[in-house]
Structure formats: C-alpha cells, structure tokens
Amino acid sequence: MDYIDTLVVGAGCIGLAIAARLSEKHEVLLVETEKQFAMHTSSRNSEVIHAGIYYPTDSLKATLCVLGKALLYEYCRRRKIPYAQLGKVLVAVNASETSSLNALVAQATLNGVEDLAFLSRQQLSHYAPDIKTHQGVLSPSTGIIDSHQFMLSLLAQLEQHQGSLVCQTQVTHIDVTNDGFIVTLNSQSETMQLRCRQLINAAGHGAQPLAHSIMGLNAATIPEQFFCRGVYFRYHGQHPFKHLIYPMPEAHGLGVHATLDLNGQLKFGPDTEFIDSLDYHLDETRQYAFVEAIRRYWPNLDASKLLPDYTGVRPKLSQSGFQDFVIQSRKDHAVPGLVNLYGIESPGLTASLAIAEYVERALED
Ligand SMILES: Cc1cc2nc3c(=O)[nH]c(=O)nc-3n(C[C@H](O)[C@H](O)[C@H](O)COP(=O)(O)OP(=O)(O)OC[C@H]3O[C@@H](n4cnc5c(N)ncnc54)[C@H](O)[C@@H]3O)c2cc1C
C-alpha cells in the first residue's frame, strides 16, 4: 500500500493554503473529488479581503481574519497576485441604524481593526456618491482579490515543494490505526487505499460526511451542518462607485452589499436562504427583494440593468446567532494527526493563510 506523510482532503482555498504551507516541511498529497480545484465555495464568493470588523472579540473568525488579511496582502504583493485595496463604506441609512454602525466600529477596534474612520458629508459624497446615508464609516483595509490567481499560486507553491494535487479522487472511508490512517479513495470508479500519518479534512460542505466516515472518530465531536444559499445579481451598466458599499449586516450575512471586481464591474449580494442540501440553483424571482434592499441605500438603481449572476452556499453550523469556525485537533477529538475543519464560511478566503498556520500548529499540539 502506498504511503504519504500528509494527506489533505479538499482543494478549495483552505485545503490549498494548508497543503502549500505543510509542503514546506512534509510530503503532501492534496485530493479533490471534482475535475479541478475550487469548484465549490472557493469560486462562488465575493472575493473580498475582509478587514475583520464583524466578529466577536477573540473568536477564530476575528483573529484569523485580521491576521489572514495582513498575510494575504503581503502574499499578493510578493507573488504578484492581482488585488486592489479599494476600501469599503459602511452605511447607516437612517438615524435608527447609527447605533448598529457605532457598535461595529467599537467591535472592530476590539478586534484590532483601528483604521475605521467616520466620514463627513463631503467625504461621503466622494466615497459613496449617489448613496443615501445618514452616517458612513470608511474601512480602508478592505479590498478585493483575484481568488483564482491566488489559488493557482498556492498550487504552484505546493508543487514547488514536490507536493501534488490529484483531482477526480474522492476519499470515501478512513480507518484510524496505531500510527496514522488507512484511507480509501475512489478515483473514476477505481478503489484504492493509501496509508498516511497526518490527515487534514478541509472538505468544505463535505467535511461532516467525511468525518462520519472516519472509523475511530467520536461522532459526537462532529457538528451538524446547514446550507445557506446566497444569490448575486450583476449590474450591467455605468455606475458611480469606486469603493465597496455595505449596509448594516442582517441575521446570517452582511446584507445585500455592493462589491466591485478588478475590472470595476458592480455586483450585489449575497442574500441568505437556508436550503436542505447543496444546490446552486438561482431563483430569479429574488430580484424583487434585491431591488428593494438596494434602493434602501441606492435609490437611483436602474432595476432593468440588474441581471442574475451566480450563487454560493455557506457551510453553516447553526441557523441562528453567531457561529465561529470550528477547527478540531487531537485535544478536541483524541485522534493524533487528524485536523477537521467545519463551518469555514466567510471570512474563510481572507483567513486562509492564517488558517493554514493555525492547522500547522494544531498538528504539533
Ligand atoms: C456566498 C459566499 C460569499 C463569500 N464571500 C467571501 C468573501 O468575500 N471573502 C472571504 O474571505 N470569504 C468569503 N466567503 C467564504 C469563503 O468563500 C470560504 O470560506 C472558502 O471558500 C471555503 O473554502 P474551503 O476550501 O473550505 O471549501 P470549498 O471551496 O468548498 O472546498 C472544499 C473542497 O472539498 C472537496 N471535497 C469534499 N468532499 C471531498 C472528499 N470526500 N474527497 C475529496 N474532496 C472532497 C470539494 O469538492 C471542494 O472542492 C464566502 C462564502 C460564500 C458562500
């Protein structure tokens, strides 16, 4: 039976970042069910480099987002990944939303994001032209990234260190042994087995099913999974924006916000809808709710220019309240050499390089 030191399951941005990092010291194989990397959440997001504003103090989301943001900007500069630190404007549209805005600024400060700035009327007309605001705050460290180029670079880094990515290969079963794992893989209807010492479960929506297939892992440690779909609509037309515009957050997401891609194209979303299983269907009738949500802060929206774009599905661990990333290692589940990552929703892309560092340390615990 073939042996590899470290097996990483799932080639989204999280698995790629972990595999690239671990390959500096270990022999690494990254396996992916789909035909190529990033066919799921990692190619169905907003591509925003988040500042780290929204999350409770000392949560993994807060600490790994703030650290990850710094690592990601540095990585983009060093490896020439296209990105733009555009900044975003947080908008309170009326007096009753100002307390939410003030609370966000206070939380950001607690998280170490100390550069938020209240904007004057004059500054607001510059940073958020045509936007209805009662009060606005600029987050200068928010940006956008070409996430595909970022992931290609992580793959190149993995391969430079003699690691490899194998696609069309699904991990179907894992036995825990005295000195590691025996992993059963299915590759284009062929079944094979592999031994490894360390195993990282970065399978995104597949993380819980994969964990349940690990014989020897206490099933009580595996959190329940939920799917929360978000739709995007693209704006096909001229617009006045050069910065991202975010209304006050809502229960399960950041509100229908306006983001730009690196070509300056404007899109809106994602909204939130809990669904029963992984399903990327785009319900075009959601456009009515989008128009209403956008007009709260951009009354001059030309609704005829808003066209359906794509959807993404958040890997949620709860249907209510804040839920942190869950990254479990030996101290949590008693299996040496195993790390399971659950609920890596936003800001997972921003945090990916910091998550990789965290996983490396967790393996040493
Ligand atoms: C709508 C939306 C918007 C977002 N916007 C942002 C944003 O602007 N900024 C930000 O920082 N974050 C954002 N995020 C979060 C970010 O996209 C995710 O945190 C990140 O992409 C998760 O990556 P992943 O590698 O964990 O998962 P995935 O990209 O889903 O990768 C997991 C991979 O595992 C594979 N797999 C599953 N099971 C198996 C198996 N048994 N064997 C082999 N392979 C398997 C899957 O095929 C998949 O390719 C957003 C998320 C969503 C849903």
XYZ file of C-alpha atoms and ligand atoms in Angstrom:
418
model
C 0.000 0.000 0.000
C 1.364 3.446 -0.894
C 2.372 5.744 1.973
C 2.292 9.543 2.114
C 3.187 11.601 5.176
C 0.319 14.130 4.971
C -2.979 13.868 3.127
C -5.134 16.993 2.706
C -8.724 16.387 1.559
C -10.468 19.129 -0.452
C -8.874 21.582 -2.892
C -10.705 24.785 -2.124
C -8.729 27.802 -0.935
C -8.477 26.289 2.573
C -7.106 22.892 1.502
C -4.766 24.581 -0.985
C -3.419 27.021 1.626
C -2.897 24.221 4.156
C -1.284 21.899 1.606
C 1.031 24.668 0.344
C 2.136 25.513 3.873
C 2.604 21.932 5.123
C 4.527 21.008 1.958
C 7.414 23.194 3.187
C 8.153 20.539 5.837
C 6.221 17.404 4.840
C 5.453 15.221 1.864
C 1.902 16.306 0.947
C -0.832 14.922 -1.286
C -3.973 17.014 -1.845
C -7.007 15.118 -3.146
C -10.133 16.577 -4.706
C -13.376 14.928 -5.866
C -14.033 17.341 -8.718
C -12.261 17.662 -12.086
C -10.306 20.694 -10.895
C -9.651 22.703 -7.770
C -12.139 25.258 -6.380
C -15.366 24.076 -7.991
C -17.432 24.881 -4.881
C -17.432 27.672 -2.273
C -13.976 28.959 -3.206
C -15.180 30.021 -6.658
C -18.621 31.167 -5.514
C -17.900 34.057 -3.171
C -17.456 37.848 -3.226
C -13.612 37.814 -3.461
C -13.449 40.457 -0.755
C -10.458 40.748 1.565
C -12.329 41.459 4.787
C -10.977 43.819 7.432
C -12.196 41.779 10.468
C -14.943 44.095 11.702
C -17.977 41.984 12.491
C -16.846 39.041 14.620
C -16.859 38.725 18.430
C -13.624 39.533 20.253
C -11.093 36.675 20.340
C -13.218 34.439 18.110
C -11.311 32.446 15.481
C -13.121 34.457 12.805
C -11.837 37.733 14.304
C -8.239 36.679 14.971
C -7.735 34.627 11.790
C -9.377 37.299 9.608
C -7.201 40.133 10.925
C -4.018 38.047 10.707
C -5.084 36.472 7.412
C -5.745 39.886 5.844
C -2.177 41.016 6.600
C -0.725 37.724 5.332
C -2.871 37.842 2.196
C -1.911 41.412 1.204
C 1.743 40.536 1.756
C 1.330 37.307 -0.285
C -0.369 39.223 -3.142
C 2.452 41.773 -3.239
C 5.200 39.133 -3.093
C 3.662 36.746 -5.627
C 2.115 39.404 -7.910
C -1.497 38.274 -7.410
C -3.945 40.880 -8.747
C -5.697 42.687 -5.880
C -6.928 46.180 -5.007
C -7.211 47.685 -1.548
C -10.280 49.742 -2.505
C -11.738 50.283 0.950
C -15.400 49.948 1.793
C -18.036 52.291 3.151
C -20.347 51.019 5.887
C -23.628 52.838 5.573
C -26.327 53.679 8.137
C -29.268 54.842 6.020
C -31.217 56.408 8.879
C -30.814 57.557 12.472
C -32.046 54.245 13.874
C -29.133 52.404 12.217
C -26.438 54.610 13.739
C -26.290 52.544 16.933
C -25.515 49.432 14.821
C -22.820 51.396 12.983
C -21.286 52.638 16.255
C -21.348 49.083 17.634
C -19.490 47.825 14.543
C -16.799 50.482 14.941
C -16.373 49.544 18.623
C -16.195 45.811 17.786
C -13.671 46.444 15.010
C -11.427 48.323 17.452
C -11.604 45.406 19.908
C -10.573 43.109 17.027
C -7.510 45.236 16.288
C -9.026 46.985 13.249
C -8.192 50.507 14.313
C -8.319 52.355 11.000
C -12.110 52.818 10.620
C -12.996 56.478 10.071
C -16.323 58.316 10.293
C -16.874 60.269 7.067
C -18.018 63.873 6.800
C -20.859 64.804 4.399
C -18.281 65.953 1.874
C -16.236 62.755 2.205
C -19.405 60.684 1.881
C -20.222 62.250 -1.464
C -16.716 61.304 -2.602
C -16.555 57.727 -1.210
C -20.240 56.821 -1.639
C -21.625 59.024 -4.443
C -25.371 58.738 -5.062
C -25.764 56.685 -1.854
C -28.401 57.572 0.747
C -26.553 57.839 4.042
C -27.330 59.180 7.461
C -23.822 58.293 8.580
C -20.948 56.427 6.945
C -17.679 54.842 8.012
C -14.714 54.013 5.785
C -12.823 50.745 6.231
C -9.588 51.453 4.344
C -8.094 47.966 4.759
C -10.930 46.156 2.935
C -10.008 45.035 -0.579
C -10.692 42.640 -3.438
C -8.565 39.843 -4.858
C -8.374 37.642 -7.929
C -9.007 34.492 -5.910
C -8.374 32.151 -8.847
C -4.853 33.550 -9.324
C -4.334 33.283 -5.561
C -5.287 29.601 -5.593
C -3.170 28.923 -8.698
C -0.229 30.413 -6.835
C -0.885 28.173 -3.792
C -0.941 25.167 -6.122
C 2.367 26.252 -7.697
C 3.829 26.620 -4.195
C 2.664 23.082 -3.315
C 4.190 21.667 -6.493
C 7.460 23.592 -5.979
C 7.820 21.621 -2.741
C 7.181 18.302 -4.510
C 3.607 18.087 -3.249
C 0.811 17.245 -5.656
C -2.886 17.699 -6.306
C -4.886 14.732 -7.582
C -8.377 15.539 -8.872
C -11.365 13.270 -9.588
C -10.478 11.396 -6.427
C -12.894 11.157 -3.524
C -11.982 9.995 -0.043
C -14.745 7.553 0.899
C -13.566 5.832 4.084
C -10.841 6.235 6.724
C -9.611 3.798 9.382
C -7.586 5.126 12.308
C -4.546 2.905 13.019
C -1.834 2.966 15.715
C 0.437 5.157 13.639
C -1.910 7.080 11.341
C -4.676 6.291 8.890
C -5.660 3.890 6.115
C -7.580 5.942 3.575
C -9.880 4.509 0.914
C -10.122 6.579 -2.248
C -12.369 6.314 -5.248
C -10.891 7.576 -8.496
C -13.038 7.274 -11.611
C -14.738 4.099 -10.314
C -11.472 2.544 -9.194
C -10.975 1.973 -5.471
C -7.530 2.175 -3.872
C -6.014 2.507 -0.431
C -3.257 4.687 0.964
C -1.588 4.979 4.365
C -0.754 8.365 5.866
C 0.482 9.784 9.173
C -1.424 13.100 9.145
C -4.846 13.800 7.687
C -6.476 17.203 7.207
C -10.187 17.308 6.463
C -10.696 20.574 4.517
C -13.638 19.233 2.522
C -15.955 22.245 2.956
C -19.549 21.029 2.577
C -18.112 17.511 2.534
C -16.338 17.896 5.912
C -19.114 16.383 8.055
C -19.809 13.380 5.739
C -16.046 12.773 5.555
C -15.676 12.960 9.345
C -18.538 10.451 9.735
C -16.578 8.046 7.501
C -13.592 8.076 9.903
C -13.811 4.833 11.889
C -12.338 5.661 15.284
C -13.513 9.306 15.470
C -16.125 10.009 18.136
C -19.207 11.050 16.116
C -20.331 13.307 18.979
C -17.490 15.715 18.034
C -18.943 16.292 14.536
C -21.175 19.398 14.358
C -24.462 19.416 12.474
C -24.285 21.070 9.051
C -26.612 23.564 7.398
C -26.626 25.100 3.926
C -27.302 28.799 3.447
C -27.501 29.930 -0.162
C -26.670 33.429 -1.341
C -27.596 34.854 -4.741
C -25.645 37.502 -6.682
C -27.020 39.903 -9.289
C -24.658 41.783 -11.608
C -25.258 45.400 -12.628
C -24.797 45.761 -16.385
C -24.292 49.460 -16.842
C -22.447 52.598 -15.801
C -22.298 53.233 -12.071
C -20.613 55.847 -9.876
C -18.839 53.545 -7.379
C -15.113 53.136 -6.762
C -15.419 51.619 -3.281
C -17.443 48.755 -1.823
C -20.732 49.741 -0.167
C -22.093 47.727 2.762
C -25.418 48.345 4.501
C -25.819 47.223 8.126
C -25.469 43.424 8.473
C -28.518 41.146 8.776
C -29.090 37.902 10.693
C -26.993 35.394 8.674
C -24.983 37.550 6.287
C -23.610 41.005 5.716
C -26.714 42.351 3.947
C -27.126 42.776 0.161
C -23.966 44.777 -0.426
C -22.300 46.267 -3.482
C -18.911 44.886 -4.466
C -16.684 45.524 -7.432
C -14.460 43.111 -9.291
C -10.979 44.006 -10.507
C -12.491 45.276 -13.804
C -14.722 47.683 -11.904
C -17.888 45.663 -12.625
C -20.533 46.063 -9.952
C -22.422 43.179 -8.360
C -24.862 42.890 -5.477
C -25.321 40.110 -2.965
C -25.275 37.605 -1.471
C -28.653 37.347 0.250
C -29.432 34.483 2.646
C -31.726 31.459 2.271
C -31.419 28.220 4.248
C -31.859 25.195 1.972
C -31.958 21.429 2.617
C -28.953 20.302 0.579
C -26.144 21.664 -1.590
C -27.972 23.298 -4.507
C -26.657 26.226 -6.577
C -29.984 26.963 -8.324
C -30.516 30.694 -8.848
C -34.080 31.773 -8.148
C -34.510 34.814 -10.412
C -37.595 35.968 -8.520
C -35.284 37.060 -5.695
C -34.574 40.097 -7.885
C -37.636 41.875 -6.419
C -36.220 41.620 -2.902
C -32.795 42.719 -4.217
C -34.221 45.855 -5.832
C -35.959 46.741 -2.571
C -32.822 46.090 -0.452
C -30.508 48.036 -2.806
C -32.881 51.012 -3.161
C -32.723 51.500 0.623
C -29.181 52.818 0.087
C -29.058 53.443 -3.701
C -32.467 54.932 -4.577
C -31.403 55.649 -8.189
C -30.776 51.976 -9.050
C -31.916 51.175 -12.601
C -33.528 47.782 -11.908
C -33.554 46.829 -15.616
C -29.734 46.630 -15.520
C -29.693 44.092 -12.709
C -29.240 40.555 -14.083
C -28.848 37.175 -12.321
C -25.203 36.160 -11.922
C -24.349 33.168 -9.676
C -24.944 31.643 -6.260
C -22.775 30.373 -3.422
C -23.718 28.228 -0.452
C -22.372 28.965 3.033
C -21.309 25.894 5.044
C -23.155 26.871 8.237
C -23.021 25.131 11.631
C -26.116 26.833 13.023
C -29.298 28.505 11.808
C -29.225 31.242 14.411
C -26.750 33.554 16.097
C -23.003 33.839 15.655
C -21.119 30.622 14.959
C -17.335 30.535 14.890
C -15.094 28.430 12.639
C -14.548 25.002 14.237
C -11.050 23.558 13.800
C -10.591 20.360 15.790
C -7.314 18.594 16.508
C -6.147 15.855 18.870
C -7.007 17.844 22.023
C -10.646 18.029 20.847
C -11.208 14.517 19.449
C -8.255 12.440 20.759
C -7.099 11.222 17.320
C -3.406 12.122 16.780
C -2.522 13.557 13.369
C -6.117 14.491 12.456
C -7.463 18.015 11.901
C -11.116 18.562 10.934
C -12.276 21.982 9.701
C -16.000 22.748 9.893
C -18.111 25.788 9.030
C -15.399 27.644 7.111
C -17.742 30.269 5.692
C -16.865 33.978 5.338
C -14.204 35.279 6.043
C -12.530 31.968 5.078
C -10.880 33.269 1.906
C -9.365 36.228 3.772
C -8.318 33.991 6.665
C -6.978 31.106 4.536
C -3.237 31.722 5.082
C -3.786 32.252 8.822
C -5.916 29.082 8.976
C -3.025 27.187 7.359
C -0.657 28.463 10.083
C -3.213 27.535 12.759
C -3.559 23.993 11.376
C 0.215 23.550 11.280
C 0.384 24.468 14.978
C -2.645 22.290 15.822
C -0.843 19.263 14.344
C 2.010 19.840 16.786
C -0.281 20.018 19.871
C -21.740 33.441 -0.825
C -20.385 33.455 -0.176
C -19.619 34.619 -0.188
C -18.370 34.656 0.432
N -17.597 35.782 0.339
C -16.385 35.800 0.920
C -15.557 36.955 0.816
O -15.883 37.911 0.119
N -14.381 36.954 1.485
C -13.960 35.911 2.253
O -12.931 35.999 2.886
N -14.708 34.772 2.311
C -15.883 34.690 1.657
N -16.632 33.558 1.708
C -16.082 32.397 2.396
C -15.110 31.614 1.527
O -15.553 31.538 0.200
C -14.960 30.207 2.137
O -14.591 30.338 3.488
C -13.922 29.358 1.433
O -14.074 29.395 0.041
C -14.044 27.932 1.928
O -13.087 27.165 1.251
P -12.965 25.623 1.505
O -11.698 25.209 0.874
O -13.174 25.318 2.956
O -14.256 24.974 0.803
P -14.520 24.597 -0.753
O -14.065 25.662 -1.663
O -15.955 24.195 -0.842
O -13.591 23.346 -0.970
C -13.834 22.079 -0.411
C -13.446 21.048 -1.447
O -13.509 19.738 -0.884
C -13.888 18.833 -1.907
N -14.356 17.609 -1.266
C -15.456 17.455 -0.486
N -15.537 16.187 -0.023
C -14.458 15.521 -0.519
C -13.997 14.166 -0.385
N -14.644 13.263 0.373
N -12.875 13.796 -1.057
C -12.193 14.717 -1.822
N -12.590 16.023 -1.959
C -13.710 16.409 -1.314
C -14.971 19.598 -2.641
O -15.183 19.082 -3.938
C -14.408 21.018 -2.628
O -13.683 21.317 -3.795
C -17.879 33.497 1.093
C -18.650 32.323 1.089
C -19.884 32.293 0.461
C -20.695 31.023 0.444
